[in-house]
Short mmCIF file of N, CA, C and O in Angstrom, two decimals:
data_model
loop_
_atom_site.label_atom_id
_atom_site.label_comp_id
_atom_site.label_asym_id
_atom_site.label_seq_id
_atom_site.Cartn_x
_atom_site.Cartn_y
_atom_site.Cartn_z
N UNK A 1 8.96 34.71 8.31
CA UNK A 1 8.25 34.81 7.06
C UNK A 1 7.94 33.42 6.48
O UNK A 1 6.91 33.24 5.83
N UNK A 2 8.70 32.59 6.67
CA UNK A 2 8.75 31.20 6.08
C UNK A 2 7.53 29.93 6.32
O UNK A 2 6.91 29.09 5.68
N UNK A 3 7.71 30.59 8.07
CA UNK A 3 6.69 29.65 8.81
C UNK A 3 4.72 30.60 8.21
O UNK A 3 3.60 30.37 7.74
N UNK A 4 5.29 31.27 8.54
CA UNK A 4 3.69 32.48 7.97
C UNK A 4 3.36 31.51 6.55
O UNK A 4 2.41 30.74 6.42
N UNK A 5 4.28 31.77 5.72
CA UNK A 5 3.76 31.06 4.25
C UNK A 5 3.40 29.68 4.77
O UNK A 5 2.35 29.27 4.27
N UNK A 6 3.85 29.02 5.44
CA UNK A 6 3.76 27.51 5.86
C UNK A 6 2.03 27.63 6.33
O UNK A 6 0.98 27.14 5.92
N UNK A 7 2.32 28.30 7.11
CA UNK A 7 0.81 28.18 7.59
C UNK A 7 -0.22 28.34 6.96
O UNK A 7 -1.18 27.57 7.01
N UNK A 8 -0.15 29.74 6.06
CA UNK A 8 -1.09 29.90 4.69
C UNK A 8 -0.85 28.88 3.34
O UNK A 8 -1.50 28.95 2.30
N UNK A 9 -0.08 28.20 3.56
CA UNK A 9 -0.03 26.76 2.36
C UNK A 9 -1.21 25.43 2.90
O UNK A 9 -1.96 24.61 2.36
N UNK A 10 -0.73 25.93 4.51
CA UNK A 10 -1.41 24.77 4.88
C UNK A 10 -3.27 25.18 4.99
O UNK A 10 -3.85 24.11 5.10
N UNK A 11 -3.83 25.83 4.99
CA UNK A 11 -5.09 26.56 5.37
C UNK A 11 -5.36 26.55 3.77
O UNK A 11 -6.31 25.85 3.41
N UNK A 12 -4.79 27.09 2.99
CA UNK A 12 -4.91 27.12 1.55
C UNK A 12 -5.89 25.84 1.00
O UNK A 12 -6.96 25.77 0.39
N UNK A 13 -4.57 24.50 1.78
CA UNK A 13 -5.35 23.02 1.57
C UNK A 13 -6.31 22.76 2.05
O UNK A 13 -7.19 22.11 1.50
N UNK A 14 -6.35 23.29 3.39
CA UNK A 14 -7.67 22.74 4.01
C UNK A 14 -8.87 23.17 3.44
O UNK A 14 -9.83 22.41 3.29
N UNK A 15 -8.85 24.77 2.99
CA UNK A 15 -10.06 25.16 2.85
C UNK A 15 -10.62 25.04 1.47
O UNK A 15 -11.82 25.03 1.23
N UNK A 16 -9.45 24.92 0.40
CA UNK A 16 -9.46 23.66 -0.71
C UNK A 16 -10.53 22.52 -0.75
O UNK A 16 -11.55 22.07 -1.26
N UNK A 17 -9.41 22.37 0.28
CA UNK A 17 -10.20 20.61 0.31
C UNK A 17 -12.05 20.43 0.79
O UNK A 17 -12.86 19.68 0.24
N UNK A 18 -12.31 21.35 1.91
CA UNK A 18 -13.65 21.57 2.46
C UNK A 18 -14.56 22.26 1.06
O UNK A 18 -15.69 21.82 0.83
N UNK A 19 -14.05 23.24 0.29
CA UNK A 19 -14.85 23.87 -1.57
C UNK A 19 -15.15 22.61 -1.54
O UNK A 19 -16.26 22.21 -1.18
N UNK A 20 -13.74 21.48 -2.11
CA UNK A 20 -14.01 21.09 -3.29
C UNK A 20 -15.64 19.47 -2.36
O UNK A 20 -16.60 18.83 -2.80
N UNK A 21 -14.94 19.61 -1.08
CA UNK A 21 -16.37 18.51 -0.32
C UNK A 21 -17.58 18.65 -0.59
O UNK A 21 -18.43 17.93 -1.12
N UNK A 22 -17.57 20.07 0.01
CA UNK A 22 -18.87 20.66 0.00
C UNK A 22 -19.60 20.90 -1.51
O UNK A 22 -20.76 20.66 -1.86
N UNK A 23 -18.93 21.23 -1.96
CA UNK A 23 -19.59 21.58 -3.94
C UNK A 23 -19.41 20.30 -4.63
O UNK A 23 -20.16 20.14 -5.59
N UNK A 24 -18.64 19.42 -4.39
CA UNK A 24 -19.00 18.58 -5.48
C UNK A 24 -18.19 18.47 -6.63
O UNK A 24 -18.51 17.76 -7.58
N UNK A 25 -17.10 19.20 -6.57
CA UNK A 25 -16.88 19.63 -7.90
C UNK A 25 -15.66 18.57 -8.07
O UNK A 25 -14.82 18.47 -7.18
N UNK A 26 -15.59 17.93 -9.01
CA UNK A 26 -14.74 16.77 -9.69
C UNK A 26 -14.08 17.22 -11.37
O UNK A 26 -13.48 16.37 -12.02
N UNK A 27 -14.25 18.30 -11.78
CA UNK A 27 -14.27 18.34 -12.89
C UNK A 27 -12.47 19.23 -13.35
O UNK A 27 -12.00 19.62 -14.43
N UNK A 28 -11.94 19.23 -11.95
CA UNK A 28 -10.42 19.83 -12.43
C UNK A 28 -9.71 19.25 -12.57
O UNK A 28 -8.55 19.58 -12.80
N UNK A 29 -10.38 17.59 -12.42
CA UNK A 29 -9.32 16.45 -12.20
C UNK A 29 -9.05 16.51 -13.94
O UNK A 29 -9.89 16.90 -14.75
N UNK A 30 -7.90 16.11 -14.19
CA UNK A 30 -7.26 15.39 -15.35
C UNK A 30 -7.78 14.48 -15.84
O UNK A 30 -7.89 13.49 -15.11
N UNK A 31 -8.17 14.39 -16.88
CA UNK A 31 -8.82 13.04 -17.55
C UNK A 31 -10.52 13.06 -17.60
O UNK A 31 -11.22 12.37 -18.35
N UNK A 32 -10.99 14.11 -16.52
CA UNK A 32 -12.24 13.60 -16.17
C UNK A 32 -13.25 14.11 -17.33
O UNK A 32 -13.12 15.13 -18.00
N UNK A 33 -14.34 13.11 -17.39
CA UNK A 33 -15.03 13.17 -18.04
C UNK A 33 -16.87 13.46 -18.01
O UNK A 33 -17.46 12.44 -17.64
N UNK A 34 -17.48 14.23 -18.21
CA UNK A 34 -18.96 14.07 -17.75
C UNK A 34 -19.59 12.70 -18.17
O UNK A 34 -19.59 12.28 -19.33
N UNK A 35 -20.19 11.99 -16.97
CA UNK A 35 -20.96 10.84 -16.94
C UNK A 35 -19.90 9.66 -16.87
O UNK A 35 -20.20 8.47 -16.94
N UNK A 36 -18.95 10.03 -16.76
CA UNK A 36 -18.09 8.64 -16.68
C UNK A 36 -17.64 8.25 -15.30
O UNK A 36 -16.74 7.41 -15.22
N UNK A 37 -18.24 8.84 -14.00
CA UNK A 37 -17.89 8.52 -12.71
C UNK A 37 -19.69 8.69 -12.38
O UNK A 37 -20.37 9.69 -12.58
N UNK A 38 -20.12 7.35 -11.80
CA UNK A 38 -20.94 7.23 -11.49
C UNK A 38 -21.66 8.55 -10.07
O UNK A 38 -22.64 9.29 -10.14
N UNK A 39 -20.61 8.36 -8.93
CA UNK A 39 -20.78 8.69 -7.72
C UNK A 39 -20.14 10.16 -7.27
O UNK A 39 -19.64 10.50 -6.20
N UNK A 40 -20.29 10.73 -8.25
CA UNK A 40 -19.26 12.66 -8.23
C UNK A 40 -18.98 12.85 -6.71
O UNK A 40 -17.95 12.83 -6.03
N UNK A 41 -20.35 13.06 -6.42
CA UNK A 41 -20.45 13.95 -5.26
C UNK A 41 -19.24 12.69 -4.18
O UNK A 41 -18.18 13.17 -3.78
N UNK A 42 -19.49 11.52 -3.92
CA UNK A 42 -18.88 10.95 -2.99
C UNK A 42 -17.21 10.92 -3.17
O UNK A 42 -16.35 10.88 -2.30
N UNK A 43 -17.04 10.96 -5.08
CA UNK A 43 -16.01 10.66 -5.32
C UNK A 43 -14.80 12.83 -4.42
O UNK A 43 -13.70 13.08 -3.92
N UNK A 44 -16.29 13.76 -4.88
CA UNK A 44 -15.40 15.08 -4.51
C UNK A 44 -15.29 15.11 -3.12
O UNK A 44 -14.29 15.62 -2.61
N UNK A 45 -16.56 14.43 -2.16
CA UNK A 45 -15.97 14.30 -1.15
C UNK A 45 -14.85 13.54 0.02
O UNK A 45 -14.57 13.67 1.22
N UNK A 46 -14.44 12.72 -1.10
CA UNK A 46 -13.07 11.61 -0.68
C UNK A 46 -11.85 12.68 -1.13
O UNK A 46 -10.77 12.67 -0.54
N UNK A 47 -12.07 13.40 -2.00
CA UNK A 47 -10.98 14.62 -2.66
C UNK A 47 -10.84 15.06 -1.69
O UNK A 47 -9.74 15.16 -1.16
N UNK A 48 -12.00 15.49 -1.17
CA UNK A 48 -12.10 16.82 -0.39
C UNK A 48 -11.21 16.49 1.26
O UNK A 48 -10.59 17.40 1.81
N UNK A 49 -11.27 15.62 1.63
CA UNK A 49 -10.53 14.84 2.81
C UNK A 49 -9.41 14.63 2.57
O UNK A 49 -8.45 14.63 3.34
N UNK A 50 -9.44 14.44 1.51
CA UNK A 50 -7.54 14.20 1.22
C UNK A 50 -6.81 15.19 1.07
O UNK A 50 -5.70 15.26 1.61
N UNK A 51 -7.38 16.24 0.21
CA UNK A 51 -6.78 17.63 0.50
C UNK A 51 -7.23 18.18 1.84
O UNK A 51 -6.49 19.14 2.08
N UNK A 52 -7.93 18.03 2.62
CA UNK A 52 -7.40 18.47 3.93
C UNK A 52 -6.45 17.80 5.01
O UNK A 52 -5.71 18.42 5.76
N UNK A 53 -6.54 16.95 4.97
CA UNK A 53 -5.62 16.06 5.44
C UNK A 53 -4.40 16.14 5.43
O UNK A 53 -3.65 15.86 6.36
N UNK A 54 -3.80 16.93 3.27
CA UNK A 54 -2.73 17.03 3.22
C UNK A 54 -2.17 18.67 4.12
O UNK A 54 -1.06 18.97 4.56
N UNK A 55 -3.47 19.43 4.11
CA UNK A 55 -3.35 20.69 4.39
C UNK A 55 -2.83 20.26 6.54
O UNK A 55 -1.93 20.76 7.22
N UNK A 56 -3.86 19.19 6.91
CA UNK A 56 -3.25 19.21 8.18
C UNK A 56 -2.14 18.97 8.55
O UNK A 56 -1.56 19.77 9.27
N UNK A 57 -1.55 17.82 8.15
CA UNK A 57 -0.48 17.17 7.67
C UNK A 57 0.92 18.52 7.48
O UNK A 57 1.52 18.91 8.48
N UNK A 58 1.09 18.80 6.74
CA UNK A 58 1.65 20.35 6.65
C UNK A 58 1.74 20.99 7.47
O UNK A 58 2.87 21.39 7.77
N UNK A 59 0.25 21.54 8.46
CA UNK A 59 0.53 22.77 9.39
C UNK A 59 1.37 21.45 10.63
O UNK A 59 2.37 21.78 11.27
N UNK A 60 0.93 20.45 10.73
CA UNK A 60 1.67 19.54 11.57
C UNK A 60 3.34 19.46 11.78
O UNK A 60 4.05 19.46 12.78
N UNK A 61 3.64 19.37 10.08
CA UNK A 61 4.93 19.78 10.10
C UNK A 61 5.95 21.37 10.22
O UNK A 61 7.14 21.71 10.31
N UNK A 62 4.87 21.87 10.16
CA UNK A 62 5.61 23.66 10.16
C UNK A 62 6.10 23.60 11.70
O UNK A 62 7.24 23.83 12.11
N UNK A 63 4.24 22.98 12.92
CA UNK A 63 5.02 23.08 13.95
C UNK A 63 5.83 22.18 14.51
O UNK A 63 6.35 22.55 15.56
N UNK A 64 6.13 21.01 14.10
CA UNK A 64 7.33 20.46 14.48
C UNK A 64 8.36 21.21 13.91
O UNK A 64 9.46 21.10 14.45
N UNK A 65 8.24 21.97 12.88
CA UNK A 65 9.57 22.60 12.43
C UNK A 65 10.14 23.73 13.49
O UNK A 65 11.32 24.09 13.58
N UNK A 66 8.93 24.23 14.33
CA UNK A 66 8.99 25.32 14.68
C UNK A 66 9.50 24.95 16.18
O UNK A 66 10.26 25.66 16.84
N UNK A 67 8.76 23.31 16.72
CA UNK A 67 8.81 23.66 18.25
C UNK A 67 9.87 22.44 18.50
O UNK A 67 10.46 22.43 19.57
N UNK A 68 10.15 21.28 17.42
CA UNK A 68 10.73 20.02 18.14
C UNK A 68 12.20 20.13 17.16
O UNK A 68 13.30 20.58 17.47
N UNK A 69 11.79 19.60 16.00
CA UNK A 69 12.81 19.36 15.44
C UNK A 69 13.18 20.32 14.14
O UNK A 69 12.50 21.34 14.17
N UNK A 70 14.24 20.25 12.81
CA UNK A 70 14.41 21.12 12.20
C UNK A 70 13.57 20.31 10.93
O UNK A 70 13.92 19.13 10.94
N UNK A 71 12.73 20.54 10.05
CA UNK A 71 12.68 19.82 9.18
C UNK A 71 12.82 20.20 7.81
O UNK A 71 12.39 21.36 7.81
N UNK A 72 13.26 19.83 6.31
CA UNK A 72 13.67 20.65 5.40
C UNK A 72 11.99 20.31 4.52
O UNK A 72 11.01 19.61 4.80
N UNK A 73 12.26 21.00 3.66
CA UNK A 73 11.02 21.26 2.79
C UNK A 73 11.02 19.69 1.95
O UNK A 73 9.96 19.05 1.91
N UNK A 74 12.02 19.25 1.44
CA UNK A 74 11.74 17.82 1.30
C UNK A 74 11.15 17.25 1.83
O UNK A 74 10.60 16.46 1.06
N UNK A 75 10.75 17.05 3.16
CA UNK A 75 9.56 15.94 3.96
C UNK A 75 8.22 16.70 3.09
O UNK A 75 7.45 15.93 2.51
N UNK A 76 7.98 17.93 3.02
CA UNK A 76 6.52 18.73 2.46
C UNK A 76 6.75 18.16 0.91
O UNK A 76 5.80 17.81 0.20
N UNK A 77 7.88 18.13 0.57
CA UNK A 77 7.51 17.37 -1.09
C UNK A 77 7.31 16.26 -1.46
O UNK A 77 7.02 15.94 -2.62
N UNK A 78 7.48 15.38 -0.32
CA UNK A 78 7.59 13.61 -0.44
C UNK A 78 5.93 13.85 -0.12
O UNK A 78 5.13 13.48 -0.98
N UNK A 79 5.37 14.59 1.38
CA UNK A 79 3.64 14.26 1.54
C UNK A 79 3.12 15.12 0.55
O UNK A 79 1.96 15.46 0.78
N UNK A 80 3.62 15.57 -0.49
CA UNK A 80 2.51 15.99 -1.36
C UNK A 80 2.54 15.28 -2.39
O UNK A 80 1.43 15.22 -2.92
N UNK A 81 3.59 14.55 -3.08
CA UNK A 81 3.60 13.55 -3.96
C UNK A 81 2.80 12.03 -3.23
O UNK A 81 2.40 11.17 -4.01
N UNK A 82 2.65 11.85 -1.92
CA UNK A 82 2.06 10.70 -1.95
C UNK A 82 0.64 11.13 -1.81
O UNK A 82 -0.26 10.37 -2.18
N UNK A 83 0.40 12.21 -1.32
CA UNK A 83 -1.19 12.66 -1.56
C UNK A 83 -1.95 12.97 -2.84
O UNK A 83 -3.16 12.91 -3.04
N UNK A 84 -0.88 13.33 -3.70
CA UNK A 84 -1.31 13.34 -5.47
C UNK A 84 -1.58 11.54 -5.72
O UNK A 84 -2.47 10.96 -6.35
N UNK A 85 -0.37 10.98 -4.91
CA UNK A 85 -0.87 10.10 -5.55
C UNK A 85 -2.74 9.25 -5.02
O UNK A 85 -3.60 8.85 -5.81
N UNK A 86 -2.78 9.23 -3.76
CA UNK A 86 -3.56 8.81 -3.38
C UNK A 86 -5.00 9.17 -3.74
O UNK A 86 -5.98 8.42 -3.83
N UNK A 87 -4.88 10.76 -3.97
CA UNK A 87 -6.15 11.41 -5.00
C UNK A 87 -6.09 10.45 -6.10
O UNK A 87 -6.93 9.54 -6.07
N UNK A 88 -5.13 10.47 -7.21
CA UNK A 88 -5.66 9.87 -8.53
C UNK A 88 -6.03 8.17 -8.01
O UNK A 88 -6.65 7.42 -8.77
N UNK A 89 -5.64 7.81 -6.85
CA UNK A 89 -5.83 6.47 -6.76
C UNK A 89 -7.12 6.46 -6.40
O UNK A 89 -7.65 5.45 -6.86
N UNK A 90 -7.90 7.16 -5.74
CA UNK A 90 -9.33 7.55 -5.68
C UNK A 90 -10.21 7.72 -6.87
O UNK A 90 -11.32 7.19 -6.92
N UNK A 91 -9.56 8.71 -8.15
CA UNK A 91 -10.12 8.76 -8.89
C UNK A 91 -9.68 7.73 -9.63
O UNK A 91 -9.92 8.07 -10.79
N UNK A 92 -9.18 6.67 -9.65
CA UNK A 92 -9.12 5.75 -10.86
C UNK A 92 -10.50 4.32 -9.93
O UNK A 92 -11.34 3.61 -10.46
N UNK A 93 -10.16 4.45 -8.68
CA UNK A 93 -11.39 3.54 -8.41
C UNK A 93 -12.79 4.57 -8.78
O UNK A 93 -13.84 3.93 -8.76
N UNK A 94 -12.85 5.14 -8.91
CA UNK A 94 -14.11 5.65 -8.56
C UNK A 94 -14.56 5.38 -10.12
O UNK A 94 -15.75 5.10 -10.28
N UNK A 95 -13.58 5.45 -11.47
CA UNK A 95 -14.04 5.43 -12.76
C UNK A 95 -14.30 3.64 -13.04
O UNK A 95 -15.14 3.30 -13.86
N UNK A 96 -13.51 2.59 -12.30
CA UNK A 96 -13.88 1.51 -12.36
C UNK A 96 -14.99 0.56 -11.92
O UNK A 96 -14.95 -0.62 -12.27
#
């Protein structure tokens, strides 16, 4: 059951991440503002890679969980805190 959710966490991100590429859409970010990011579309499609990335990243680790080694859900909370961070680090260049 565990690995099943793993897998639908991870697909969740990916297909996340491909919406938010494909549409454009910048506007769930925190802070954001209309007209204050020059480049939307490029800035949702740098989003959009990063949330898949984190989504690959993830199914990567379910199957190492599954086929090599044991891994605890802490490694999935450390790559999602550095992928939050790397989004807002995207969106703070993109407003400068």
């Amino acid at each position: 059951m565990t690995v099943l959710f793993g897998f639908a966490f991870s697909l969740f991100f990916i297909l996340t991440g491909i919406y938010i590429g494909r549409r454009g859409i910048v506007n769930f970010i925190a802070g954001y503002q209309e007209g204050s990011i020059e480049d939307e579309k490029g800035l949702a499609k740098r989003i959009g890679i990063g949330m898949i990335a984190f989504g690959i990243e993830s199914f990567i680790l379910v199957l190492l969980h599954l086929y090599l080694i044991p891994i605890e859900a802490y490694y999935i909370g450390v790559l999602a805190i550095l992928n939050v961070v790397i989004i807002l680090v995207l969106f703070i260049q993109a407003r400068v």
